[in-house]
mmCIF file of C-alpha atoms (C1' of nucleotides) in Angstrom:
data_model
loop_
_atom_site.group_PDB
_atom_site.id
_atom_site.type_symbol
_atom_site.label_atom_id
_atom_site.label_comp_id
_atom_site.label_asym_id
_atom_site.label_seq_id
_atom_site.Cartn_x
_atom_site.Cartn_y
_atom_site.Cartn_z
ATOM 1 C CA MET A 1 96.150 110.036 45.755
ATOM 2 C CA ASN A 2 98.869 110.439 48.344
ATOM 3 C CA ILE A 3 98.342 110.115 52.077
ATOM 4 C CA GLY A 4 97.692 113.837 52.489
ATOM 5 C CA ASP A 5 94.776 113.737 50.054
ATOM 6 C CA ALA A 6 93.427 110.597 51.683
ATOM 7 C CA SER A 7 93.671 112.364 55.029
ATOM 8 C CA ARG A 8 91.767 115.420 53.830
ATOM 9 C CA LEU A 9 89.072 113.328 52.160
ATOM 10 C CA SER A 10 88.599 110.914 55.049
ATOM 11 C CA GLY A 11 89.112 113.179 58.027
ATOM 12 C CA VAL A 12 91.743 110.780 59.393
ATOM 13 C CA THR A 13 95.181 112.275 59.978
ATOM 14 C CA ALA A 14 98.072 110.920 57.926
ATOM 15 C CA LYS A 15 99.607 109.849 61.203
ATOM 16 C CA MET A 16 96.615 107.711 62.061
ATOM 17 C CA ILE A 17 96.317 106.301 58.546
ATOM 18 C CA ARG A 18 99.853 104.954 58.891
ATOM 19 C CA TYR A 19 99.029 103.657 62.344
ATOM 20 C CA TYR A 20 95.873 101.882 61.196
ATOM 21 C CA GLU A 21 97.934 100.296 58.461
ATOM 22 C CA ALA A 22 100.597 99.205 60.955
ATOM 23 C CA VAL A 23 98.036 97.513 63.210
ATOM 24 C CA GLY A 24 96.331 95.858 60.271
ATOM 25 C CA LEU A 25 93.110 97.826 60.362
ATOM 26 C CA ILE A 26 93.409 98.827 56.716
ATOM 27 C CA PRO A 27 94.994 96.954 53.827
ATOM 28 C CA VAL A 28 98.591 97.754 52.897
ATOM 29 C CA PRO A 29 98.362 100.316 50.091
ATOM 30 C CA LEU A 30 100.332 100.241 46.868
ATOM 31 C CA ARG A 31 103.439 102.395 46.696
ATOM 32 C CA GLY A 32 104.646 104.617 43.875
ATOM 33 C CA ALA A 33 108.216 104.620 42.566
ATOM 34 C CA ASN A 34 109.007 107.282 45.193
ATOM 35 C CA ASP A 35 107.776 104.944 47.945
ATOM 36 C CA TYR A 36 104.755 107.158 48.583
ATOM 37 C CA ARG A 37 101.570 105.367 49.636
ATOM 38 C CA HIS A 38 98.940 105.416 46.943
ATOM 39 C CA TYR A 39 95.211 105.539 47.789
ATOM 40 C CA ARG A 40 92.094 105.040 45.695
ATOM 41 C CA PRO A 41 88.471 106.043 46.328
ATOM 42 C CA HIS A 42 87.796 102.608 47.803
ATOM 43 C CA ASP A 43 90.448 103.255 50.468
ATOM 44 C CA ILE A 44 88.836 106.578 51.349
ATOM 45 C CA HIS A 45 85.582 104.745 51.873
ATOM 46 C CA TRP A 46 87.377 102.325 54.172
ATOM 47 C CA LEU A 47 88.948 105.143 56.170
ATOM 48 C CA ARG A 48 85.627 106.904 56.548
ATOM 49 C CA PHE A 49 84.091 103.712 57.859
ATOM 50 C CA ILE A 50 86.772 103.610 60.531
ATOM 51 C CA ARG A 51 86.350 107.267 61.348
ATOM 52 C CA ARG A 52 82.605 106.876 61.726
ATOM 53 C CA ALA A 53 83.027 103.830 63.969
ATOM 54 C CA ARG A 54 85.576 105.706 66.104
ATOM 55 C CA ASP A 55 83.229 108.683 66.325
ATOM 56 C CA LEU A 56 80.632 106.330 67.739
ATOM 57 C CA GLY A 57 83.135 105.292 70.399
ATOM 58 C CA PHE A 58 83.945 101.799 69.164
ATOM 59 C CA SER A 59 87.407 100.609 70.180
ATOM 60 C CA LEU A 60 89.903 99.743 67.464
ATOM 61 C CA GLU A 61 89.243 96.082 68.214
ATOM 62 C CA GLN A 62 85.504 96.489 67.835
ATOM 63 C CA THR A 63 86.109 98.532 64.705
ATOM 64 C CA ARG A 64 88.250 95.727 63.344
ATOM 65 C CA GLN A 65 85.409 93.273 63.897
ATOM 66 C CA LEU A 66 82.911 95.619 62.291
ATOM 67 C CA ILE A 67 85.163 95.959 59.246
ATOM 68 C CA THR A 68 85.431 92.196 58.958
ATOM 69 C CA LEU A 69 81.647 91.888 59.053
ATOM 70 C CA TRP A 70 81.291 94.774 56.629
ATOM 71 C CA GLN A 71 83.523 93.012 54.140
ATOM 72 C CA ASP A 72 81.769 89.686 54.670
ATOM 73 C CA HIS A 73 78.616 89.637 52.597
ATOM 74 C CA GLU A 74 77.604 86.343 54.226
ATOM 75 C CA ARG A 75 77.549 87.954 57.661
ATOM 76 C CA SER A 76 74.509 87.818 59.898
ATOM 77 C CA SER A 77 73.176 91.133 61.107
ATOM 78 C CA ALA A 78 72.882 89.538 64.549
ATOM 79 C CA GLU A 79 76.670 89.620 64.916
ATOM 80 C CA VAL A 80 76.797 93.301 64.081
ATOM 81 C CA LYS A 81 73.955 94.039 66.420
ATOM 82 C CA ARG A 82 75.672 92.182 69.237
ATOM 83 C CA ILE A 83 78.810 94.326 68.900
ATOM 84 C CA ALA A 84 76.683 97.450 68.833
ATOM 85 C CA THR A 85 74.565 96.533 71.845
ATOM 86 C CA ASP A 86 77.651 95.439 73.784
ATOM 87 C CA HIS A 87 79.092 98.854 73.115
ATOM 88 C CA VAL A 88 75.855 100.516 74.189
ATOM 89 C CA ALA A 89 76.127 98.606 77.471
ATOM 90 C CA GLU A 90 79.721 99.798 77.924
ATOM 91 C CA LEU A 91 78.633 103.353 77.238
ATOM 92 C CA ASN A 92 75.823 102.991 79.728
ATOM 93 C CA ASP A 93 78.168 101.752 82.438
ATOM 94 C CA LYS A 94 80.577 104.605 81.906
ATOM 95 C CA ILE A 95 77.828 107.174 81.736
ATOM 96 C CA CYS A 96 76.333 105.907 84.993
ATOM 97 C CA GLN A 97 79.697 106.016 86.754
ATOM 98 C CA MET A 98 80.414 109.518 85.560
ATOM 99 C CA ALA A 99 76.912 110.682 86.376
ATOM 100 C CA ALA A 100 77.323 109.378 89.912
ATOM 101 C CA MET A 101 80.595 111.273 90.250
ATOM 102 C CA ARG A 102 78.905 114.347 88.914
ATOM 103 C CA GLU A 103 76.000 114.130 91.356
ATOM 104 C CA THR A 104 78.354 113.794 94.296
ATOM 105 C CA LEU A 105 80.509 116.682 93.136
ATOM 106 C CA VAL A 106 77.575 118.937 92.406
ATOM 107 C CA GLU A 107 76.225 118.268 95.871
ATOM 108 C CA LEU A 108 79.572 119.003 97.472
ATOM 109 C CA ALA A 109 80.085 122.137 95.405
ATOM 110 C CA GLU A 110 76.629 123.427 96.272
ATOM 111 C CA ASN A 111 77.560 123.329 99.929
ATOM 112 C CA CYS A 112 80.850 125.116 99.309
ATOM 113 C CA GLN A 113 80.803 128.857 99.795
ATOM 114 C CA GLY A 114 83.502 129.366 97.185
ATOM 115 C CA ASP A 115 84.879 132.444 98.877
ATOM 116 C CA HIS A 116 88.198 133.589 100.322
ATOM 117 C CA ARG A 117 87.780 131.459 103.439
ATOM 118 C CA PRO A 118 89.556 128.100 103.803
ATOM 119 C CA GLU A 119 86.557 126.142 105.106
ATOM 120 C CA CYS A 120 85.467 123.786 102.332
ATOM 121 C CA PRO A 121 83.094 120.797 102.378
ATOM 122 C CA ILE A 122 84.733 119.386 99.257
ATOM 123 C CA LEU A 123 88.101 118.997 100.941
ATOM 124 C CA ARG A 124 86.364 117.847 104.089
ATOM 125 C CA ASP A 125 84.700 115.059 102.143
ATOM 126 C CA LEU A 126 87.906 114.039 100.381
ATOM 127 C CA ALA A 127 89.822 113.972 103.636
ATOM 128 C CA ASP A 128 87.093 112.165 105.537
ATOM 129 C CA ASP A 129 88.207 108.788 106.767
ATOM 130 C CA GLU A 130 84.726 107.580 107.529
ATOM 131 C CA MET A 131 82.089 106.683 105.002
ATOM 132 C CA THR A 132 79.743 109.374 106.222
ATOM 133 C CA ALA A 133 79.700 112.800 104.628
ATOM 134 C CA THR A 134 78.264 111.966 101.214
ATOM 135 C CA SER A 135 77.111 108.747 99.666
ATOM 136 C CA ARG A 136 80.251 107.248 98.233
ATOM 137 C CA VAL A 137 80.724 106.648 94.510
ATOM 138 C CA SER A 138 82.057 103.331 93.184
ATOM 139 C CA MET B 1 103.786 100.022 108.799
ATOM 140 C CA ASN B 2 105.206 98.618 105.602
ATOM 141 C CA ILE B 3 103.806 99.339 102.166
ATOM 142 C CA GLY B 4 101.571 96.263 102.261
ATOM 143 C CA ASP B 5 99.825 97.460 105.396
ATOM 144 C CA ALA B 6 99.478 100.947 103.940
ATOM 145 C CA SER B 7 97.978 99.411 100.848
ATOM 146 C CA ARG B 8 95.432 97.383 102.789
ATOM 147 C CA LEU B 9 94.464 100.330 104.962
ATOM 148 C CA SER B 10 94.198 102.844 102.144
ATOM 149 C CA GLY B 11 92.843 100.714 99.337
ATOM 150 C CA VAL B 12 95.694 101.854 97.085
ATOM 151 C CA THR B 13 97.870 99.083 95.663
ATOM 152 C CA ALA B 14 101.521 98.987 96.728
ATOM 153 C CA LYS B 15 102.384 99.485 93.066
ATOM 154 C CA MET B 16 100.408 102.684 92.920
ATOM 155 C CA ILE B 17 101.741 103.945 96.235
ATOM 156 C CA ARG B 18 105.256 103.680 94.790
ATOM 157 C CA TYR B 19 104.046 105.342 91.621
ATOM 158 C CA TYR B 20 102.423 108.235 93.461
ATOM 159 C CA GLU B 21 105.651 108.672 95.356
ATOM 160 C CA ALA B 22 107.675 108.651 92.129
ATOM 161 C CA VAL B 23 105.507 111.344 90.546
ATOM 162 C CA GLY B 24 105.601 113.448 93.697
ATOM 163 C CA LEU B 25 101.974 113.034 94.694
ATOM 164 C CA ILE B 26 102.895 111.847 98.167
ATOM 165 C CA PRO B 27 105.890 112.746 100.315
ATOM 166 C CA VAL B 28 108.919 110.465 100.260
ATOM 167 C CA PRO B 29 108.493 108.113 103.211
ATOM 168 C CA LEU B 30 111.148 107.206 105.726
ATOM 169 C CA ARG B 31 113.000 103.928 105.218
ATOM 170 C CA GLY B 32 113.910 101.269 107.705
ATOM 171 C CA ALA B 33 117.341 99.676 107.959
ATOM 172 C CA ASN B 34 116.170 97.083 105.438
ATOM 173 C CA ASP B 35 115.277 99.846 102.975
ATOM 174 C CA TYR B 36 111.576 99.143 103.406
ATOM 175 C CA ARG B 37 109.278 102.158 103.152
ATOM 176 C CA HIS B 38 107.774 103.090 106.465
ATOM 177 C CA TYR B 39 104.277 104.584 106.737
ATOM 178 C CA ARG B 40 102.406 106.255 109.573
ATOM 179 C CA PRO B 41 98.683 106.901 110.090
ATOM 180 C CA HIS B 42 99.097 110.351 108.604
ATOM 181 C CA ASP B 43 100.328 108.787 105.360
ATOM 182 C CA ILE B 44 97.305 106.487 105.238
ATOM 183 C CA HIS B 45 95.116 109.535 105.521
ATOM 184 C CA TRP B 46 97.006 111.068 102.608
ATOM 185 C CA LEU B 47 96.579 107.968 100.481
ATOM 186 C CA ARG B 48 92.887 107.785 101.228
ATOM 187 C CA PHE B 49 92.505 111.388 100.157
ATOM 188 C CA ILE B 50 94.064 110.491 96.818
ATOM 189 C CA ARG B 51 91.930 107.408 96.462
ATOM 190 C CA ARG B 52 88.760 109.349 97.144
ATOM 191 C CA ALA B 53 89.726 112.041 94.638
ATOM 192 C CA ARG B 54 90.498 109.389 92.015
ATOM 193 C CA ASP B 55 87.164 107.694 92.728
ATOM 194 C CA LEU B 56 85.497 110.994 91.943
ATOM 195 C CA GLY B 57 87.287 111.013 88.594
ATOM 196 C CA PHE B 58 89.827 113.751 89.262
ATOM 197 C CA SER B 59 92.997 113.387 87.201
ATOM 198 C CA LEU B 60 96.296 112.963 88.993
ATOM 199 C CA GLU B 61 97.069 116.576 88.141
ATOM 200 C CA GLN B 62 93.811 117.804 89.623
ATOM 201 C CA THR B 63 94.393 115.549 92.612
ATOM 202 C CA ARG B 64 97.813 117.101 93.052
ATOM 203 C CA GLN B 65 96.236 120.558 93.133
ATOM 204 C CA LEU B 66 93.592 119.438 95.588
ATOM 205 C CA ILE B 67 96.269 118.029 97.874
ATOM 206 C CA THR B 68 98.172 121.302 97.728
ATOM 207 C CA LEU B 69 95.032 123.174 98.722
ATOM 208 C CA TRP B 70 94.224 120.611 101.379
ATOM 209 C CA GLN B 71 97.642 121.132 102.956
ATOM 210 C CA ASP B 72 97.368 124.897 102.677
ATOM 211 C CA HIS B 73 95.320 126.187 105.574
ATOM 212 C CA GLU B 74 95.351 129.666 104.051
ATOM 213 C CA ARG B 75 93.581 128.402 100.912
ATOM 214 C CA SER B 76 90.361 129.931 99.684
ATOM 215 C CA SER B 77 87.470 127.560 99.213
ATOM 216 C CA ALA B 78 86.865 129.307 95.881
ATOM 217 C CA GLU B 79 89.959 127.639 94.447
ATOM 218 C CA VAL B 80 88.779 124.212 95.510
ATOM 219 C CA LYS B 81 85.345 124.882 94.166
ATOM 220 C CA ARG B 82 86.771 125.973 90.831
ATOM 221 C CA ILE B 83 88.649 122.693 90.410
ATOM 222 C CA ALA B 84 85.541 120.757 91.335
ATOM 223 C CA THR B 85 83.218 122.661 89.022
ATOM 224 C CA ASP B 86 85.754 122.437 86.193
ATOM 225 C CA HIS B 87 85.755 118.708 86.683
ATOM 226 C CA VAL B 88 81.956 118.634 86.738
ATOM 227 C CA ALA B 89 82.033 120.452 83.398
ATOM 228 C CA GLU B 90 84.466 117.871 82.010
ATOM 229 C CA LEU B 91 82.229 115.086 83.231
ATOM 230 C CA ASN B 92 79.242 116.771 81.664
ATOM 231 C CA ASP B 93 80.990 117.061 78.317
ATOM 232 C CA LYS B 94 81.996 113.431 78.319
ATOM 233 C CA ILE B 95 78.592 112.270 79.452
ATOM 234 C CA CYS B 96 76.923 114.275 76.711
ATOM 235 C CA GLN B 97 79.239 112.880 74.062
ATOM 236 C CA MET B 98 78.717 109.327 75.216
ATOM 237 C CA ALA B 99 74.983 109.809 75.544
ATOM 238 C CA ALA B 100 74.872 111.072 71.963
ATOM 239 C CA MET B 101 76.790 108.003 70.804
ATOM 240 C CA ARG B 102 74.410 105.838 72.764
ATOM 241 C CA GLU B 103 71.304 107.448 71.252
ATOM 242 C CA THR B 104 72.623 106.980 67.748
ATOM 243 C CA LEU B 105 73.577 103.375 68.389
ATOM 244 C CA VAL B 106 70.310 102.522 70.084
ATOM 245 C CA GLU B 107 68.438 103.962 67.145
ATOM 246 C CA LEU B 108 70.522 102.016 64.654
ATOM 247 C CA ALA B 109 70.240 98.797 66.657
ATOM 248 C CA GLU B 110 66.482 99.157 66.922
ATOM 249 C CA ASN B 111 66.263 99.160 63.156
ATOM 250 C CA CYS B 112 68.490 96.109 62.848
ATOM 251 C CA GLN B 113 66.712 92.790 62.598
ATOM 252 C CA GLY B 114 69.581 90.986 64.299
ATOM 253 C CA ASP B 115 68.979 87.751 62.466
ATOM 254 C CA HIS B 116 70.942 85.460 60.141
ATOM 255 C CA ARG B 117 70.559 87.792 57.177
ATOM 256 C CA PRO B 118 73.386 90.123 56.124
ATOM 257 C CA GLU B 119 71.266 93.249 55.666
ATOM 258 C CA CYS B 120 72.138 95.608 58.512
ATOM 259 C CA PRO B 121 71.349 99.300 59.006
ATOM 260 C CA ILE B 122 74.269 99.652 61.423
ATOM 261 C CA LEU B 123 76.835 98.749 58.804
ATOM 262 C CA ARG B 124 74.928 100.759 56.247
ATOM 263 C CA ASP B 125 75.252 103.813 58.451
ATOM 264 C CA LEU B 126 78.934 103.245 59.125
ATOM 265 C CA ALA B 127 79.682 102.768 55.447
ATOM 266 C CA ASP B 128 77.553 105.674 54.334
ATOM 267 C CA ASP B 129 79.584 108.388 52.637
ATOM 268 C CA GLU B 130 76.879 110.987 52.878
ATOM 269 C CA MET B 131 75.661 112.678 56.037
ATOM 270 C CA THR B 132 72.193 111.249 55.679
ATOM 271 C CA ALA B 133 71.186 108.052 57.426
ATOM 272 C CA THR B 134 71.303 109.192 61.043
ATOM 273 C CA SER B 135 72.125 112.497 62.642
ATOM 274 C CA ARG B 136 75.888 112.421 63.068
ATOM 275 C CA VAL B 137 77.586 112.506 66.424
ATOM 276 C CA SER B 138 80.447 114.911 67.194
ATOM 277 C "C1'" DC C 1 118.562 126.163 41.874
ATOM 278 C "C1'" DT C 2 116.088 127.179 45.691
ATOM 279 C "C1'" DT C 3 112.007 127.142 48.506
ATOM 280 C "C1'" DG C 4 108.510 124.907 50.713
ATOM 281 C "C1'" DA C 5 105.085 121.469 50.751
ATOM 282 C "C1'" DC C 6 104.959 117.022 50.643
ATOM 283 C "C1'" DC C 7 106.381 112.214 51.853
ATOM 284 C "C1'" DT C 8 109.304 108.479 54.479
ATOM 285 C "C1'" DT C 9 110.777 105.895 58.927
ATOM 286 C "C1'" DC C 10 111.684 105.896 63.729
ATOM 287 C "C1'" DC C 11 111.450 107.090 68.347
ATOM 288 C "C1'" DC C 12 109.395 109.468 72.444
ATOM 289 C "C1'" DA C 13 105.516 111.301 75.430
ATOM 290 C "C1'" DC C 14 101.168 111.054 77.490
ATOM 291 C "C1'" DT C 15 97.458 108.563 81.493
ATOM 292 C "C1'" DG C 16 97.139 105.443 85.035
ATOM 293 C "C1'" DC C 17 97.856 101.647 85.850
ATOM 294 C "C1'" DA C 18 99.228 96.020 85.566
ATOM 295 C "C1'" DG C 19 102.590 92.540 85.018
ATOM 296 C "C1'" DT C 20 106.964 90.449 85.405
ATOM 297 C "C1'" DA C 21 111.783 89.478 86.490
ATOM 298 C "C1'" DA C 22 115.551 89.236 89.518
ATOM 299 C "C1'" DG C 23 116.794 89.926 93.715
ATOM 300 C "C1'" DG C 24 116.933 91.007 99.122
ATOM 301 C "C1'" DT C 25 114.490 90.285 103.799
ATOM 302 C "C1'" DC C 26 111.641 88.813 107.366
ATOM 303 C "C1'" DT C 27 109.027 85.307 110.033
ATOM 304 C "C1'" DA C 28 107.616 80.885 111.375
ATOM 305 C "C1'" DC C 29 108.155 76.302 111.708
ATOM 306 C "C1'" DC C 30 110.925 71.974 111.730
ATOM 307 C "C1'" DG D 1 120.535 75.920 111.275
ATOM 308 C "C1'" DG D 2 117.711 75.538 107.246
ATOM 309 C "C1'" DT D 3 113.904 76.282 104.432
ATOM 310 C "C1'" DA D 4 109.424 77.863 102.801
ATOM 311 C "C1'" DG D 5 106.708 81.613 101.589
ATOM 312 C "C1'" DA D 6 105.174 86.123 102.342
ATOM 313 C "C1'" DC D 7 106.922 90.229 101.980
ATOM 314 C "C1'" DC D 8 109.901 94.040 100.183
ATOM 315 C "C1'" DT D 9 113.192 96.356 96.506
ATOM 316 C "C1'" DT D 10 114.293 98.284 91.667
ATOM 317 C "C1'" DA D 11 113.604 98.296 86.825
ATOM 318 C "C1'" DC D 12 111.628 97.248 82.679
ATOM 319 C "C1'" DT D 13 107.461 96.202 79.491
ATOM 320 C "C1'" DG D 14 102.909 96.800 77.858
ATOM 321 C "C1'" DC D 15 98.225 98.781 77.041
ATOM 322 C "C1'" DA D 16 95.040 102.487 73.672
ATOM 323 C "C1'" DG D 17 95.214 106.017 70.647
ATOM 324 C "C1'" DT D 18 96.973 109.382 69.543
ATOM 325 C "C1'" DG D 19 100.395 113.848 69.089
ATOM 326 C "C1'" DG D 20 105.013 115.578 68.384
ATOM 327 C "C1'" DG D 21 109.296 115.785 66.360
ATOM 328 C "C1'" DA D 22 113.825 114.488 64.191
ATOM 329 C "C1'" DA D 23 116.298 113.411 60.087
ATOM 330 C "C1'" DG D 24 115.948 112.633 55.648
ATOM 331 C "C1'" DG D 25 114.036 111.882 50.532
ATOM 332 C "C1'" DT D 26 110.892 113.981 46.688
ATOM 333 C "C1'" DC D 27 108.349 116.943 43.929
ATOM 334 C "C1'" DA D 28 106.507 121.226 41.732
ATOM 335 C "C1'" DA D 29 106.628 126.123 41.088
ATOM 336 C "C1'" DG D 30 109.144 130.208 40.570
#
DNA sequence: CTTGACCTTCCCACTGCAGTAAGGTCTACC
DNA sequence: GGTAGACCTTACTGCAGTGGGAAGGTCAAG
């Protein structure tokens, strides 16, 4: 299998497969006489693992750790769980921040006529020097 | 006022003030004989506007548009509102994606013993070729 | 033998900053 | 006058994760 086939089967672009190889996230593949990378079913499995982890929002570094644990049959599930729950906490933080932004913006937008006139509470809030108009995010 | 004072008063680092100037987000300031940038209260106001927009999660590009509208006294509030509601939609999308990741991870983590043993449903899900174990995100 | 679909490496762009290096300048104190 | 240190200047590097493209080698079908 060449990189194109591996890409189609794993859902990871050829570009990213090369990148993951460069940063040591996947093992260096064998090369044919033409210097083409050569992949086997096991490598596809590996790539799908990465793709799934990335889909769940794990960073490449977290993904790297998960791969290491995956490969280590002596691992403790506690280590895996810690990475996962840490990531859940990160997600929670980000979600809360974005939700707060959203609430503020929704409130501002609700008070904006959204017509041809220049008067706009959104701009008024942004331009406001004082900490008054709306409860401030962050 | 030098850049340090502007930074303290606006809450934008000197680094970022120079950056915003370089990318045309703020007007080029006057310079003193020593080549130091010179800021006036009006510029602080400008910087605070940017900071507030950034705190609400607007991209620099969106911020640039908001500034343009802010400066334009002939603007229609509809344009401002459109940028804001577009951004709310972006926030919503991201929040939904992250919330979905979170749900999946919480579910997987709940089923993980988190002990010294290697058996782990999280890794099993990540390594799973089929679309079975848990409802897939994205 | 040509066409086009592959593959290769390498370099650049993006966002929104942070850091660092090498230098000039101002202020205060001795 | 000298010196310390707090400030300013430009310019370059890096980060995460890609996407894009150039310039070239390779392979299979027609």
